[in-house]
PDB file of C-alpha atoms in Angstrom:
ATOM      1  CA  PRO A   1       0.317  -6.919  26.877  1.00 77.00           C
ATOM      2  CA  ASP A   2       0.485  -4.403  29.692  1.00 86.00           C
ATOM      3  CA  ILE A   3      -0.562  -1.472  27.539  1.00 87.00           C
ATOM      4  CA  THR A   4      -1.245  -0.536  23.936  1.00 85.00           C
ATOM      5  CA  ALA A   5      -0.130   2.324  21.711  1.00 87.00           C
ATOM      6  CA  PRO A   6      -1.095   3.573  18.261  1.00 86.00           C
ATOM      7  CA  GLY A   7      -0.065   0.966  15.701  1.00 85.00           C
ATOM      8  CA  VAL A   8      -2.616   1.075  12.871  1.00 87.00           C
ATOM      9  CA  ASP A   9      -1.920   2.735   9.519  1.00 90.00           C
ATOM     10  CA  ILE A  10       1.473   4.166  10.495  1.00 89.00           C
ATOM     11  CA  LEU A  11       3.666   5.782   7.837  1.00 90.00           C
ATOM     12  CA  ALA A  12       7.018   4.000   8.013  1.00 89.00           C
ATOM     13  CA  SER A  13      10.176   3.630   5.958  1.00 89.00           C
ATOM     14  CA  TRP A  14      10.133   0.660   3.597  1.00 90.00           C
ATOM     15  CA  ALA A  15      12.893  -1.489   2.093  1.00 89.00           C
ATOM     16  CA  LYS A  16      13.406  -0.851  -1.631  1.00 86.00           C
ATOM     17  CA  ASN A  17      13.889  -4.577  -2.304  1.00 87.00           C
ATOM     18  CA  SER A  18      10.389  -5.367  -1.001  1.00 87.00           C
ATOM     19  CA  SER A  19       7.182  -4.710  -2.902  1.00 89.00           C
ATOM     20  CA  ILE A  20       4.569  -2.447  -1.383  1.00 89.00           C
ATOM     21  CA  THR A  21       2.080  -5.292  -0.879  1.00 88.00           C
ATOM     22  CA  GLY A  22       4.568  -8.088  -0.212  1.00 82.00           C
ATOM     23  CA  TYR A  23       3.310 -10.131  -3.166  1.00 89.00           C
ATOM     24  CA  LEU A  24       5.878 -11.442  -5.660  1.00 88.00           C
ATOM     25  CA  GLU A  25       3.776 -10.220  -8.598  1.00 92.00           C
ATOM     26  CA  ASP A  26       3.839  -6.646  -7.290  1.00 91.00           C
ATOM     27  CA  THR A  27       6.867  -4.850  -8.739  1.00 90.00           C
ATOM     28  CA  ARG A  28       6.131  -1.435  -7.214  1.00 91.00           C
ATOM     29  CA  ASN A  29       8.698   0.016  -4.789  1.00 90.00           C
ATOM     30  CA  SER A  30       8.563   2.939  -2.393  1.00 91.00           C
ATOM     31  CA  ASP A  31      10.680   4.544   0.308  1.00 93.00           C
ATOM     32  CA  PHE A  32       7.631   4.570   2.607  1.00 93.00           C
ATOM     33  CA  ASN A  33       4.540   2.445   3.238  1.00 92.00           C
ATOM     34  CA  ILE A  34       1.492   2.484   5.504  1.00 91.00           C
ATOM     35  CA  ILE A  35       1.668  -0.545   7.792  1.00 89.00           C
ATOM     36  CA  SER A  36       0.092  -1.784  11.027  1.00 88.00           C
ATOM     37  CA  GLY A  37       1.032  -4.052  13.886  1.00 83.00           C
ATOM     38  CA  THR A  38       3.006  -4.357  17.097  1.00 80.00           C
ATOM     39  CA  SER A  39       6.166  -3.289  15.280  1.00 85.00           C
ATOM     40  CA  MET A  40       4.494   0.057  14.668  1.00 88.00           C
ATOM     41  CA  SER A  41       3.087   0.326  18.193  1.00 88.00           C
ATOM     42  CA  CYS A  42       6.372  -0.379  19.985  1.00 89.00           C
ATOM     43  CA  PRO A  43       8.165   2.865  18.985  1.00 90.00           C
ATOM     44  CA  HIS A  44       5.198   4.880  20.247  1.00 91.00           C
ATOM     45  CA  ALA A  45       5.335   3.116  23.626  1.00 92.00           C
ATOM     46  CA  ALA A  46       9.118   3.544  23.843  1.00 94.00           C
ATOM     47  CA  GLY A  47       8.790   7.224  22.971  1.00 95.00           C
ATOM     48  CA  ALA A  48       6.133   7.689  25.640  1.00 96.00           C
ATOM     49  CA  ALA A  49       8.415   6.052  28.214  1.00 97.00           C
ATOM     50  CA  ALA A  50      11.291   8.332  27.172  1.00 97.00           C
ATOM     51  CA  PHE A  51       8.955  11.334  27.426  1.00 98.00           C
ATOM     52  CA  VAL A  52       8.015  10.395  31.009  1.00 97.00           C
ATOM     53  CA  LYS A  53      11.673   9.717  31.863  1.00 98.00           C
ATOM     54  CA  SER A  54      12.605  13.228  30.680  1.00 98.00           C
ATOM     55  CA  TYR A  55      10.392  14.639  33.460  1.00 98.00           C
ATOM     56  CA  HIS A  56      11.359  12.086  36.134  1.00 97.00           C
ATOM     57  CA  GLN A  57      14.996  11.164  35.592  1.00 97.00           C
ATOM     58  CA  ASP A  58      15.187   9.373  38.940  1.00 97.00           C
ATOM     59  CA  TRP A  59      12.285   7.008  38.169  1.00 97.00           C
ATOM     60  CA  SER A  60      12.981   3.330  37.582  1.00 97.00           C
ATOM     61  CA  PRO A  61      11.628   1.453  34.544  1.00 96.00           C
ATOM     62  CA  ALA A  62       8.973  -0.050  36.844  1.00 96.00           C
ATOM     63  CA  ALA A  63       7.817   3.402  37.971  1.00 97.00           C
ATOM     64  CA  ILE A  64       7.586   4.589  34.362  1.00 97.00           C
ATOM     65  CA  ARG A  65       5.628   1.473  33.395  1.00 95.00           C
ATOM     66  CA  SER A  66       3.295   2.061  36.336  1.00 96.00           C
ATOM     67  CA  SER A  67       2.690   5.686  35.366  1.00 97.00           C
ATOM     68  CA  LEU A  68       1.886   4.681  31.771  1.00 96.00           C
ATOM     69  CA  MET A  69      -0.456   1.892  32.856  1.00 94.00           C
ATOM     70  CA  THR A  70      -2.357   3.750  35.572  1.00 94.00           C
ATOM     71  CA  THR A  71      -3.036   6.767  33.338  1.00 96.00           C
ATOM     72  CA  ALA A  72      -3.977   4.882  30.157  1.00 93.00           C
ATOM     73  CA  PHE A  73      -7.230   5.577  28.323  1.00 91.00           C
ATOM     74  CA  THR A  74      -9.751   2.821  29.020  1.00 83.00           C
ATOM     75  CA  MET A  75     -10.722   0.927  25.874  1.00 79.00           C
ATOM     76  CA  ASP A  76     -14.077  -0.726  25.195  1.00 75.00           C
ATOM     77  CA  ALA A  77     -13.875  -4.223  23.684  1.00 69.00           C
ATOM     78  CA  THR A  78     -17.560  -4.179  22.775  1.00 72.00           C
ATOM     79  CA  LEU A  79     -16.904  -1.378  20.270  1.00 68.00           C
ATOM     80  CA  ALA A  80     -14.561  -3.705  18.398  1.00 63.00           C
ATOM     81  CA  GLY A  81     -17.290  -6.336  18.234  1.00 68.00           C
ATOM     82  CA  ASN A  82     -15.037  -8.802  20.024  1.00 67.00           C
ATOM     83  CA  THR A  83     -15.391  -9.141  23.786  1.00 67.00           C
ATOM     84  CA  ASP A  84     -12.115 -11.123  23.904  1.00 69.00           C
ATOM     85  CA  ALA A  85     -10.285  -8.041  22.608  1.00 69.00           C
ATOM     86  CA  GLU A  86      -9.963  -6.749  26.165  1.00 66.00           C
ATOM     87  CA  PHE A  87      -7.148  -9.275  26.644  1.00 68.00           C
ATOM     88  CA  GLY A  88      -5.254  -7.713  23.740  1.00 70.00           C
ATOM     89  CA  TYR A  89      -4.645  -4.201  25.035  1.00 76.00           C
ATOM     90  CA  GLY A  90      -3.853  -4.495  28.757  1.00 81.00           C
ATOM     91  CA  ALA A  91      -4.483  -1.364  30.828  1.00 88.00           C
ATOM     92  CA  GLY A  92      -5.537   0.630  27.763  1.00 87.00           C
ATOM     93  CA  GLN A  93      -4.007   3.076  25.301  1.00 90.00           C
ATOM     94  CA  ILE A  94      -1.084   5.200  26.474  1.00 93.00           C
ATOM     95  CA  ASN A  95      -1.606   8.803  27.486  1.00 95.00           C
ATOM     96  CA  PRO A  96       1.952  10.210  27.758  1.00 95.00           C
ATOM     97  CA  VAL A  97       0.882  13.696  28.865  1.00 96.00           C
ATOM     98  CA  LYS A  98      -1.146  12.342  31.776  1.00 97.00           C
ATOM     99  CA  ALA A  99       1.603   9.825  32.651  1.00 97.00           C
ATOM    100  CA  VAL A 100       3.981  12.668  33.519  1.00 97.00           C
ATOM    101  CA  ASP A 101       1.880  13.412  36.608  1.00 97.00           C
ATOM    102  CA  PRO A 102       0.119  10.153  37.513  1.00 95.00           C
ATOM    103  CA  GLY A 103      -0.399  10.949  41.175  1.00 93.00           C
ATOM    104  CA  LEU A 104       0.736   7.522  42.333  1.00 91.00           C
ATOM    105  CA  VAL A 105       3.242   5.043  40.920  1.00 93.00           C
ATOM    106  CA  TYR A 106       3.993   1.479  41.911  1.00 92.00           C
ATOM    107  CA  ASP A 107       7.765   1.024  41.901  1.00 91.00           C
ATOM    108  CA  ALA A 108       7.698  -2.765  42.099  1.00 86.00           C
TER     109      ALA A 108
END
């Protein structure tokens, strides 16, 4: 990935015809569930891109991507106990506020 966004333990809507745990034996239902994964991270990244676009309406998608990547928080794979983790988060975790004024963007 180019960048990462929050995607762990996100409160999300949940289908009534699916159990909370996903196991057939579990008959509990809820309108919401706490879930994790790229499906939870993607809306945060899209929202951050829309936030940047609201300040720079003339920027291309490439310029917005560049601003998000060059202003991302650096992540430390050693803290996760897995040095290969650095290949799983790209430039780092998005920082939408900083991405509004990145200083330099690559409009490739």
